[in-house]
Coordinates of N, CA and C and ligand atoms in Angstrom, one line a residue:
M1 N 21.3 -32.0 55.2 CA 21.7 -33.1 55.8 C 23.6 -33.0 56.4
G2 N 24.2 -33.6 57.4 CA 25.3 -33.2 57.9 C 25.9 -34.8 56.8
R3 N 27.4 -34.7 57.3 CA 28.3 -35.6 56.7 C 29.2 -36.1 57.8
L4 N 29.5 -37.3 57.7 CA 30.6 -37.8 58.6 C 31.9 -38.4 58.0
I5 N 33.0 -38.0 58.1 CA 34.2 -38.1 57.0 C 35.1 -39.3 58.3
Y6 N 35.5 -40.4 57.9 CA 36.7 -40.7 58.7 C 38.1 -40.4 58.3
H7 N 39.3 -40.1 58.7 CA 40.3 -39.6 58.2 C 41.4 -40.4 59.1
G8 N 41.1 -41.5 59.9 CA 41.9 -42.6 60.4 C 42.2 -42.7 61.4
H9 N 42.7 -43.6 62.4 CA 43.1 -43.6 63.9 C 41.3 -43.0 64.6
S10 N 41.2 -42.0 65.7 CA 40.1 -41.6 65.9 C 39.8 -40.2 65.4
C11 N 40.3 -39.8 64.4 CA 40.2 -38.7 63.4 C 38.7 -38.5 62.8
V12 N 37.8 -37.8 63.3 CA 36.5 -37.9 62.6 C 36.6 -36.2 62.4
E13 N 35.6 -35.9 61.0 CA 35.2 -34.8 60.6 C 33.9 -34.6 60.5
L14 N 33.0 -33.7 60.9 CA 31.5 -33.4 60.7 C 31.3 -32.6 60.3
T15 N 30.4 -32.3 59.5 CA 30.1 -31.1 58.8 C 28.5 -30.6 58.8
S16 N 28.0 -29.6 59.0 CA 26.5 -29.5 59.0 C 25.9 -29.1 57.9
A17 N 24.7 -29.0 58.0 CA 24.2 -28.7 56.5 C 24.4 -27.1 56.2
D18 N 24.7 -26.1 56.8 CA 25.1 -24.9 57.0 C 26.8 -24.9 56.6
G19 N 27.3 -26.0 56.3 CA 28.8 -25.5 56.1 C 29.7 -25.6 57.6
T20 N 29.3 -26.0 58.9 CA 30.2 -25.5 60.1 C 30.7 -26.8 60.0
R21 N 31.9 -26.9 60.3 CA 32.9 -27.9 59.9 C 33.6 -27.7 61.2
L22 N 33.4 -29.5 61.9 CA 34.3 -29.8 63.2 C 35.3 -31.3 62.8
L23 N 36.2 -31.1 63.7 CA 36.8 -31.9 63.6 C 37.5 -32.4 64.9
I24 N 37.2 -34.0 65.0 CA 37.9 -34.2 66.4 C 38.6 -35.4 66.3
D25 N 39.7 -34.9 67.6 CA 41.1 -35.6 67.6 C 41.9 -36.2 66.0
P26 N 42.5 -34.1 66.1 CA 43.1 -34.7 64.5 C 44.3 -34.8 64.3
F27 N 44.5 -36.0 64.3 CA 45.8 -36.8 64.0 C 46.0 -37.1 62.6
L28 N 46.7 -36.3 62.2 CA 47.2 -36.4 60.9 C 48.7 -36.2 60.3
T29 N 49.2 -35.3 61.0 CA 50.5 -35.6 60.4 C 51.4 -36.6 61.4
G30 N 51.9 -37.5 60.6 CA 52.6 -39.0 61.4 C 51.6 -39.9 61.6
N31 N 50.2 -39.7 61.3 CA 49.3 -40.8 61.3 C 49.5 -41.6 59.8
P32 N 50.0 -42.5 59.4 CA 50.2 -43.5 58.8 C 49.0 -43.7 57.8
N33 N 47.5 -43.9 58.7 CA 46.3 -43.7 57.8 C 45.7 -43.1 57.6
A34 N 46.4 -41.6 57.8 CA 45.3 -40.5 57.4 C 45.3 -40.3 55.9
D35 N 44.0 -39.7 55.5 CA 44.1 -40.0 54.0 C 44.1 -38.0 53.6
V36 N 44.0 -37.5 54.4 CA 44.6 -35.5 54.4 C 45.9 -35.4 55.2
G37 N 46.4 -34.5 54.8 CA 47.1 -33.4 56.1 C 46.4 -32.5 56.4
P38 N 46.8 -31.5 57.1 CA 46.2 -30.8 58.1 C 45.8 -29.4 57.4
E39 N 46.7 -29.5 55.9 CA 46.2 -28.3 55.1 C 44.9 -28.7 54.2
H40 N 44.4 -29.4 54.5 CA 42.8 -30.1 54.1 C 41.8 -29.3 54.5
F41 N 42.4 -28.7 55.9 CA 41.2 -27.9 56.9 C 41.6 -26.4 56.8
H42 N 42.6 -26.3 56.1 CA 42.7 -24.6 56.4 C 41.9 -23.4 55.4
D43 N 41.1 -24.1 54.5 CA 40.1 -23.1 53.5 C 39.0 -22.9 55.1
R44 N 38.2 -24.1 56.0 CA 37.6 -23.4 56.9 C 37.4 -24.4 57.9
L45 N 37.8 -24.2 59.4 CA 37.6 -25.2 60.4 C 36.8 -24.4 61.6
D46 N 35.9 -24.8 62.1 CA 35.1 -23.9 63.2 C 35.4 -24.5 64.3
Y47 N 35.3 -26.1 64.7 CA 35.6 -26.3 65.8 C 36.7 -27.4 66.0
V48 N 37.5 -27.6 67.2 CA 38.4 -29.0 66.9 C 38.1 -29.6 68.5
I49 N 37.7 -30.5 68.7 CA 37.3 -31.3 69.9 C 38.5 -32.1 70.3
L50 N 39.1 -32.1 71.2 CA 40.2 -32.9 71.8 C 39.3 -34.3 73.0
T51 N 39.3 -35.9 73.1 CA 38.6 -36.2 73.5 C 39.7 -36.4 75.0
H52 N 41.2 -36.2 74.9 CA 42.0 -36.3 75.8 C 43.5 -35.7 74.9
G53 N 44.5 -36.0 76.4 CA 45.5 -35.1 76.1 C 47.3 -35.9 75.0
H54 N 46.4 -37.3 74.9 CA 47.3 -38.2 74.0 C 47.8 -37.7 72.6
A55 N 49.4 -37.9 72.3 CA 49.5 -37.3 71.1 C 48.7 -37.9 70.3
D56 N 48.4 -39.2 70.0 CA 47.7 -39.2 68.8 C 46.1 -38.9 69.2
H57 N 46.0 -37.9 69.4 CA 44.6 -37.4 69.5 C 44.7 -35.7 69.7
I58 N 45.7 -35.3 70.1 CA 46.1 -33.8 69.9 C 46.8 -33.6 68.5
G59 N 47.8 -34.8 68.3 CA 48.0 -34.4 66.5 C 48.3 -32.9 66.4
D60 N 47.4 -32.5 65.2 CA 47.7 -30.9 64.3 C 47.0 -30.0 65.2
A61 N 46.3 -29.9 66.6 CA 45.4 -29.5 66.9 C 45.8 -28.3 67.3
W62 N 47.2 -27.7 67.7 CA 47.7 -26.7 67.9 C 47.7 -25.7 66.9
S63 N 48.3 -26.0 65.7 CA 48.5 -25.5 64.2 C 47.2 -25.3 63.8
L64 N 46.6 -25.9 63.5 CA 44.9 -26.2 63.0 C 44.5 -24.9 63.9
V65 N 44.3 -24.9 65.3 CA 43.2 -23.9 65.9 C 44.1 -22.3 65.4
E66 N 45.2 -22.2 65.2 CA 46.0 -21.0 65.0 C 45.8 -20.7 63.4
R67 N 45.9 -21.5 62.6 CA 45.8 -21.1 61.7 C 44.2 -20.3 61.0
T68 N 43.5 -21.7 61.5 CA 41.9 -21.7 61.0 C 40.9 -20.7 61.9
G69 N 41.6 -20.2 63.1 CA 40.8 -19.5 64.0 C 39.6 -20.3 64.9
A70 N 39.4 -21.8 64.6 CA 38.9 -22.7 65.1 C 38.6 -22.3 66.9
T71 N 37.4 -22.6 67.2 CA 37.3 -23.0 68.4 C 38.3 -24.5 68.7
L72 N 38.9 -24.3 70.2 CA 39.1 -25.7 70.7 C 38.0 -26.3 72.0
I73 N 37.6 -27.6 71.5 CA 37.0 -27.7 73.1 C 37.6 -28.8 73.7
A74 N 37.7 -28.6 74.9 CA 38.2 -29.9 75.5 C 38.1 -29.5 77.3
T75 N 38.4 -31.1 77.8 CA 38.2 -30.7 79.1 C 39.2 -29.5 79.9
Y76 N 38.8 -29.1 81.0 CA 39.2 -27.6 81.3 C 40.7 -27.9 81.7
E77 N 41.2 -28.5 82.1 CA 42.7 -28.8 81.9 C 43.8 -28.6 80.5
L78 N 42.9 -29.3 79.5 CA 43.3 -29.2 78.4 C 43.2 -27.9 77.6
A79 N 42.0 -27.2 78.1 CA 41.8 -26.4 77.4 C 42.5 -25.1 77.7
S80 N 43.0 -25.3 79.6 CA 43.6 -24.3 79.7 C 45.3 -24.2 79.6
Y81 N 45.9 -25.4 79.3 CA 46.7 -25.6 78.6 C 47.1 -25.2 77.4
A82 N 46.1 -25.1 76.4 CA 45.9 -24.9 75.3 C 46.3 -23.3 75.1
Q83 N 45.5 -22.8 76.3 CA 45.3 -21.2 76.0 C 46.6 -20.7 76.7
E84 N 47.2 -21.3 78.1 CA 48.3 -20.4 79.0 C 49.8 -20.7 78.1
V85 N 50.1 -22.1 77.6 CA 50.9 -22.7 77.2 C 51.0 -22.6 75.7
K86 N 50.1 -22.7 74.5 CA 50.5 -23.1 73.4 C 49.3 -21.5 72.7
G87 N 48.8 -20.6 73.7 CA 48.8 -19.2 73.3 C 47.4 -19.6 72.2
V88 N 46.8 -20.5 72.5 CA 45.4 -20.8 71.9 C 44.5 -19.5 72.3
V89 N 43.6 -19.0 71.6 CA 42.8 -18.0 71.6 C 41.6 -18.4 71.7
N90 N 40.7 -19.2 71.0 CA 39.2 -19.7 71.4 C 39.5 -20.8 71.8
A91 N 39.4 -21.0 73.0 CA 38.7 -22.3 73.6 C 37.8 -22.0 74.6
H92 N 37.1 -23.4 74.4 CA 35.7 -23.6 75.0 C 35.9 -24.8 76.3
P93 N 36.3 -24.3 77.6 CA 36.7 -25.7 78.6 C 35.2 -26.0 79.1
M94 N 35.3 -27.5 79.2 CA 34.3 -28.3 79.4 C 34.5 -29.1 80.7
H95 N 33.5 -30.0 81.1 CA 34.1 -31.0 81.7 C 33.2 -32.6 81.8
I96 N 33.6 -33.4 82.4 CA 32.7 -34.9 82.2 C 31.5 -34.6 82.9
G97 N 30.3 -34.8 82.4 CA 28.9 -34.7 82.2 C 28.2 -33.3 82.3
G98 N 29.0 -32.5 82.2 CA 28.6 -31.1 81.5 C 28.4 -31.0 79.7
G99 N 27.2 -30.2 79.5 CA 26.8 -30.1 78.3 C 26.8 -28.7 77.8
W100 N 26.9 -28.0 76.5 CA 27.0 -26.6 75.9 C 25.6 -26.9 74.8
D101 N 25.2 -25.6 74.5 CA 24.6 -25.4 73.4 C 25.8 -24.9 72.4
F102 N 26.2 -25.4 71.6 CA 27.0 -24.6 70.5 C 25.8 -24.4 69.7
P103 N 26.2 -23.2 68.7 CA 25.5 -23.0 67.6 C 25.3 -24.2 66.5
F104 N 26.2 -25.3 66.8 CA 25.9 -26.6 65.9 C 24.8 -27.5 66.2
G105 N 24.9 -27.3 67.7 CA 24.1 -28.2 68.4 C 24.7 -28.4 70.2
R106 N 23.8 -29.3 70.7 CA 24.9 -29.9 72.2 C 25.6 -30.5 72.1
L107 N 26.6 -30.5 72.9 CA 27.7 -31.2 73.6 C 28.0 -31.4 74.2
K108 N 28.3 -32.6 74.8 CA 28.1 -33.4 76.2 C 29.4 -33.9 76.2
L109 N 30.2 -34.0 77.3 CA 31.1 -34.7 77.7 C 31.1 -36.3 78.5
T110 N 31.5 -37.2 78.2 CA 31.2 -38.4 78.8 C 32.5 -38.9 79.5
P111 N 31.9 -39.8 80.6 CA 33.2 -40.5 80.9 C 34.0 -41.2 80.0
A112 N 35.5 -41.2 80.1 CA 36.4 -42.5 79.2 C 37.2 -42.9 80.7
I113 N 37.5 -44.2 80.7 CA 38.9 -44.9 81.3 C 39.8 -45.1 80.6
H114 N 41.1 -44.3 80.9 CA 42.2 -44.2 80.3 C 42.7 -43.0 80.8
G115 N 44.4 -42.9 80.1 CA 45.3 -42.5 80.9 C 44.9 -40.5 80.8
G116 N 45.8 -39.9 81.5 CA 45.1 -38.4 81.5 C 46.4 -37.2 81.1
K117 N 47.4 -38.3 81.0 CA 48.6 -37.5 80.7 C 48.4 -36.2 79.3
V118 N 49.1 -35.5 79.4 CA 48.8 -34.5 78.3 C 50.5 -34.5 77.5
E119 N 50.4 -34.9 76.5 CA 51.5 -35.2 75.6 C 51.8 -34.0 74.8
S120 N 52.5 -33.1 75.2 CA 52.9 -31.8 74.3 C 53.7 -31.1 75.3
D121 N 54.6 -30.1 74.6 CA 55.8 -29.7 75.3 C 54.9 -28.5 76.2
G122 N 55.9 -28.9 77.3 CA 55.5 -28.0 78.8 C 54.3 -27.8 79.0
A123 N 53.6 -29.4 79.0 CA 52.4 -30.3 79.7 C 52.4 -30.6 81.1
E124 N 53.7 -30.6 81.9 CA 53.5 -31.4 82.9 C 52.5 -31.3 83.7
A125 N 52.2 -30.2 84.0 CA 50.9 -29.7 85.0 C 49.6 -29.8 85.0
Y126 N 49.3 -30.2 83.7 CA 48.4 -30.2 82.8 C 47.6 -31.9 82.9
T127 N 47.7 -32.4 83.6 CA 47.0 -34.2 83.5 C 45.6 -33.4 83.2
T128 N 44.6 -34.6 83.1 CA 43.6 -34.3 82.8 C 42.9 -35.5 82.7
I129 N 41.8 -35.7 83.1 CA 40.7 -37.0 82.8 C 40.1 -37.0 81.2
P130 N 40.1 -38.2 80.6 CA 40.1 -38.5 79.2 C 38.6 -38.1 79.3
A131 N 38.3 -38.1 78.2 CA 36.6 -37.9 77.8 C 36.2 -38.4 76.6
G132 N 34.6 -38.7 76.4 CA 34.1 -39.1 75.0 C 33.2 -38.0 74.9
V133 N 32.5 -37.8 74.0 CA 31.7 -36.8 73.6 C 30.6 -37.5 72.7
V134 N 29.6 -36.6 73.1 CA 28.1 -36.9 72.4 C 27.6 -35.6 71.8
L135 N 27.7 -35.3 70.5 CA 27.1 -34.1 70.1 C 26.1 -34.2 69.0
A136 N 25.2 -33.1 69.1 CA 24.4 -33.2 67.8 C 24.7 -32.2 66.7
V137 N 24.5 -33.0 65.6 CA 24.8 -31.7 64.8 C 23.4 -32.3 63.6
D138 N 22.8 -31.1 63.4 CA 21.5 -31.4 62.6 C 20.5 -32.1 63.0
G139 N 20.9 -32.2 64.3 CA 19.7 -33.2 64.9 C 20.3 -34.3 65.2
T140 N 21.2 -34.9 64.4 CA 22.1 -36.3 64.7 C 22.9 -36.4 65.7
R141 N 22.5 -37.4 66.8 CA 23.4 -37.8 67.9 C 24.4 -38.9 67.5
V142 N 25.6 -37.8 67.9 CA 27.1 -38.4 67.4 C 27.7 -39.1 68.8
Y143 N 28.5 -40.0 69.0 CA 29.0 -40.5 70.3 C 30.3 -40.7 69.6
H144 N 31.4 -39.9 70.2 CA 32.5 -40.5 70.0 C 33.3 -40.8 71.1
A145 N 33.4 -42.3 71.6 CA 34.0 -42.7 72.9 C 35.0 -42.1 73.4
G146 N 36.3 -41.8 72.1 CA 37.6 -41.2 72.7 C 38.4 -42.6 72.8
D147 N 39.5 -42.6 73.8 CA 40.0 -44.0 74.2 C 39.4 -44.4 75.5
T148 N 38.8 -45.7 75.5 CA 38.5 -46.0 77.1 C 38.1 -47.3 76.7
A149 N 38.5 -48.0 78.1 CA 37.6 -49.2 78.7 C 36.3 -49.5 78.1
L150 N 35.7 -50.7 78.2 CA 34.2 -50.8 78.5 C 33.9 -50.2 80.0
T151 N 33.2 -49.9 80.2 CA 32.5 -49.3 81.1 C 30.8 -49.3 81.1
R152 N 30.3 -49.4 82.3 CA 28.8 -49.7 82.7 C 28.3 -48.2 82.2
D153 N 28.9 -47.1 82.7 CA 28.4 -45.7 82.0 C 28.0 -45.5 80.8
M154 N 28.6 -46.7 79.9 CA 27.6 -46.9 78.7 C 26.4 -46.8 78.7
E155 N 25.6 -47.1 79.4 CA 24.7 -48.1 79.2 C 23.6 -46.8 79.5
L156 N 24.1 -45.5 80.2 CA 23.6 -44.7 80.1 C 23.3 -43.8 79.0
L157 N 23.7 -44.0 78.1 CA 24.2 -43.5 76.9 C 22.9 -44.0 75.8
E158 N 22.0 -45.0 76.5 CA 21.0 -45.7 75.6 C 20.3 -44.9 75.2
G159 N 19.4 -45.1 73.7 CA 18.4 -44.0 73.5 C 18.7 -42.8 73.3
Q160 N 20.1 -42.4 73.5 CA 20.9 -40.9 73.5 C 21.3 -40.5 72.1
V161 N 21.5 -41.8 71.3 CA 23.0 -41.9 70.3 C 22.7 -42.8 69.3
D162 N 22.5 -41.7 68.0 CA 22.1 -42.5 66.7 C 23.5 -42.8 65.8
I163 N 24.6 -42.6 66.1 CA 25.7 -43.3 65.2 C 27.0 -42.9 66.7
A164 N 27.2 -43.9 67.0 CA 28.6 -44.2 67.7 C 30.0 -44.9 67.4
L165 N 30.6 -44.2 67.5 CA 32.4 -44.5 67.1 C 33.2 -45.1 68.4
V166 N 33.5 -46.3 68.3 CA 34.1 -46.6 69.6 C 35.4 -47.6 69.1
P167 N 36.5 -47.5 69.9 CA 38.0 -47.8 69.6 C 37.5 -49.1 70.1
I168 N 38.3 -50.1 68.8 CA 38.2 -51.5 69.0 C 39.7 -52.2 69.1
G169 N 40.7 -51.1 68.9 CA 42.3 -51.5 68.9 C 42.6 -52.3 70.1
D170 N 42.1 -52.4 71.1 CA 42.6 -53.3 72.2 C 44.1 -52.9 72.9
N171 N 44.4 -53.6 73.7 CA 45.8 -53.1 74.1 C 45.8 -51.4 74.7
F172 N 45.5 -50.8 74.0 CA 45.1 -49.2 74.8 C 43.6 -49.0 75.2
T173 N 42.8 -49.6 74.7 CA 41.5 -49.5 74.7 C 40.3 -50.8 74.7
M174 N 39.3 -50.4 75.0 CA 38.4 -51.8 74.6 C 39.2 -52.5 73.2
G175 N 38.9 -53.8 73.3 CA 39.0 -54.5 72.0 C 37.8 -54.7 71.2
P176 N 37.6 -55.5 70.1 CA 36.4 -55.5 69.5 C 35.4 -56.1 70.2
E177 N 35.5 -57.3 70.9 CA 34.7 -57.7 72.0 C 33.7 -56.9 72.8
D178 N 34.5 -56.4 73.7 CA 34.1 -55.3 74.5 C 33.5 -54.3 73.8
A179 N 33.7 -53.7 72.6 CA 33.2 -52.5 72.2 C 32.1 -52.8 71.4
G180 N 31.9 -54.4 71.2 CA 30.2 -54.6 70.4 C 29.5 -55.1 71.9
R181 N 30.5 -55.3 73.2 CA 29.2 -54.9 74.3 C 28.6 -53.4 74.5
A182 N 29.9 -52.7 74.4 CA 29.6 -51.6 74.4 C 28.2 -50.9 73.6
I183 N 28.3 -51.3 71.8 CA 27.5 -51.3 71.4 C 26.3 -51.9 71.8
R184 N 26.0 -52.8 72.2 CA 25.1 -53.4 72.7 C 23.9 -52.6 73.6
M185 N 24.8 -52.1 74.4 CA 24.3 -51.4 75.6 C 24.1 -50.1 75.3
I186 N 24.6 -49.4 74.5 CA 24.3 -47.9 73.7 C 23.0 -48.0 72.9
A187 N 23.1 -49.3 72.1 CA 22.0 -49.3 70.9 C 21.7 -48.1 70.1
P188 N 23.0 -47.8 69.5 CA 22.7 -46.9 68.4 C 22.4 -47.5 67.0
R189 N 21.8 -46.6 66.2 CA 21.4 -47.2 65.0 C 23.0 -47.7 64.1
V190 N 24.0 -46.7 63.9 CA 25.3 -47.0 63.5 C 26.1 -47.2 64.4
A191 N 26.7 -48.4 63.9 CA 28.0 -48.2 65.0 C 29.8 -48.7 63.7
I192 N 30.4 -47.7 64.3 CA 31.7 -47.4 63.4 C 32.8 -47.5 64.4
P193 N 33.9 -48.5 63.9 CA 34.6 -48.9 64.6 C 36.3 -47.8 64.2
I194 N 36.4 -47.6 65.2 CA 38.2 -46.4 65.4 C 39.1 -47.0 66.4
H195 N 40.3 -45.9 65.9 CA 41.6 -46.6 66.9 C 41.8 -48.0 66.6
Y196 N 42.0 -48.4 65.4 CA 42.9 -49.4 64.9 C 43.6 -49.7 63.9
A197 N 44.3 -50.5 64.0 CA 45.2 -50.6 62.7 C 46.2 -49.4 62.4
T198 N 46.5 -48.5 63.3 CA 47.4 -47.6 62.9 C 48.8 -48.1 63.5
F199 N 48.9 -48.7 64.2 CA 49.9 -49.2 64.5 C 49.7 -50.8 65.3
D200 N 50.9 -51.3 65.3 CA 51.4 -52.7 65.1 C 50.4 -53.2 66.8
L201 N 50.7 -52.2 68.0 CA 50.0 -52.5 69.0 C 48.4 -52.5 68.8
I202 N 47.9 -52.4 68.0 CA 46.1 -52.1 67.6 C 45.8 -52.3 66.3
A203 N 47.0 -53.6 65.8 CA 46.4 -54.3 64.8 C 45.3 -55.2 64.8
V204 N 44.0 -54.9 64.7 CA 43.2 -55.4 64.9 C 41.8 -55.6 63.4
D205 N 41.5 -56.6 63.3 CA 40.5 -56.9 62.2 C 39.4 -56.2 62.5
P206 N 38.6 -55.5 61.7 CA 37.5 -54.7 62.2 C 36.3 -55.7 62.0
E207 N 36.6 -56.8 61.1 CA 35.3 -57.9 60.9 C 34.8 -58.3 62.6
R208 N 35.9 -58.5 63.5 CA 35.9 -58.9 64.7 C 35.0 -57.8 65.3
F209 N 34.6 -56.9 65.1 CA 33.8 -56.0 65.7 C 32.5 -56.0 65.1
R210 N 32.5 -56.6 63.7 CA 31.1 -56.5 63.2 C 30.4 -57.6 63.9
T211 N 31.2 -58.8 64.2 CA 30.7 -60.0 64.4 C 30.3 -59.9 65.9
A212 N 30.8 -59.0 66.9 CA 30.6 -58.9 68.1 C 29.3 -58.3 68.7
V213 N 29.0 -57.4 67.4 CA 28.0 -56.2 67.4 C 26.7 -57.2 67.2
G214 N 27.0 -58.2 66.3 CA 26.2 -59.2 65.9 C 24.9 -58.1 64.8
G215 N 23.5 -58.2 65.6 CA 22.6 -57.5 64.7 C 22.3 -56.4 65.6
A216 N 22.9 -56.0 66.8 CA 22.3 -54.4 67.4 C 22.4 -53.1 66.9
A217 N 23.5 -53.1 65.7 CA 23.8 -52.3 65.3 C 23.9 -52.2 63.7
D218 N 23.8 -51.0 63.0 CA 24.3 -51.0 61.8 C 25.6 -50.9 61.7
V219 N 26.9 -51.9 61.4 CA 28.0 -51.6 61.4 C 28.7 -50.9 60.2
R220 N 29.0 -49.8 60.0 CA 29.7 -49.2 59.4 C 31.3 -49.5 59.2
I221 N 32.1 -50.3 58.7 CA 33.8 -50.1 58.5 C 34.0 -48.8 57.3
L222 N 34.6 -47.9 57.7 CA 34.7 -46.9 57.1 C 36.3 -46.8 57.0
G223 N 36.9 -46.7 55.6 CA 38.5 -46.7 55.3 C 38.4 -45.1 55.6
P224 N 40.0 -44.8 55.7 CA 40.2 -43.5 55.6 C 39.6 -42.7 54.6
G225 N 39.1 -41.5 54.6 CA 38.7 -41.0 53.6 C 37.2 -40.8 53.3
E226 N 36.5 -42.3 53.7 CA 35.3 -42.3 53.1 C 34.2 -41.7 53.9
T227 N 33.3 -41.0 53.4 CA 32.0 -40.7 54.4 C 30.7 -41.0 54.4
L228 N 29.9 -40.9 55.3 CA 28.8 -41.1 55.6 C 27.9 -40.1 55.9
E229 N 26.7 -40.1 55.1 CA 25.6 -38.7 55.1 C 24.7 -39.1 56.6
I230 N 25.0 -38.2 57.0 CA 24.1 -38.2 58.6 C 23.0 -37.5 58.6
Ligands
NI1 NI1 44.9 -42.2 74.5
MN2 MN1 44.9 -43.0 71.6

């Protein structure tokens, strides 16, 4: 059985039964709500997955992949930046709509409506399209929406997701009511709010999300460091 651990903001750790360890959007250093620092992952990290290039999602990605040898999974432009500018050795470029069968399971990038700037030094030429990600870990299908508006494209995920992590912070992404509509479109078993409460501009009460979801999914509001068996 795998585990999902929330580390605050949009940072989500997934581990599979065989010990494979994945980290999505590793914003730890400088994240006031992170429960751990990057050193927590130095003993083992197999994959770092970036939904897009904003600083609150890249976070510690470059130092983590250098330190651990983890493979970076990102859109082509972001993966190219990592390789050409940051010297990242193991990068797997992908793009929206494409999937790949990794040793841990299948991973597919989904559309996300948001900004494409890559916020890291020397990144001027590397704008990209933000992504969401659907990945299977030990057969459990997890959707991390990245930063996105509500979009009808989410209807295409209906029946394909067991656990959905969706931004609810408003201002930069969906707010809790639109996120509730997203969950009703996707119809996952479990819905988890992310990307809220980190900064004043996204200070949203997650209970609004629970109300907006209604009975459409089992809403789990995870505090930083909390684990969900998957
Ligand atoms: Ni963003
Ligand atoms: Mn963000």
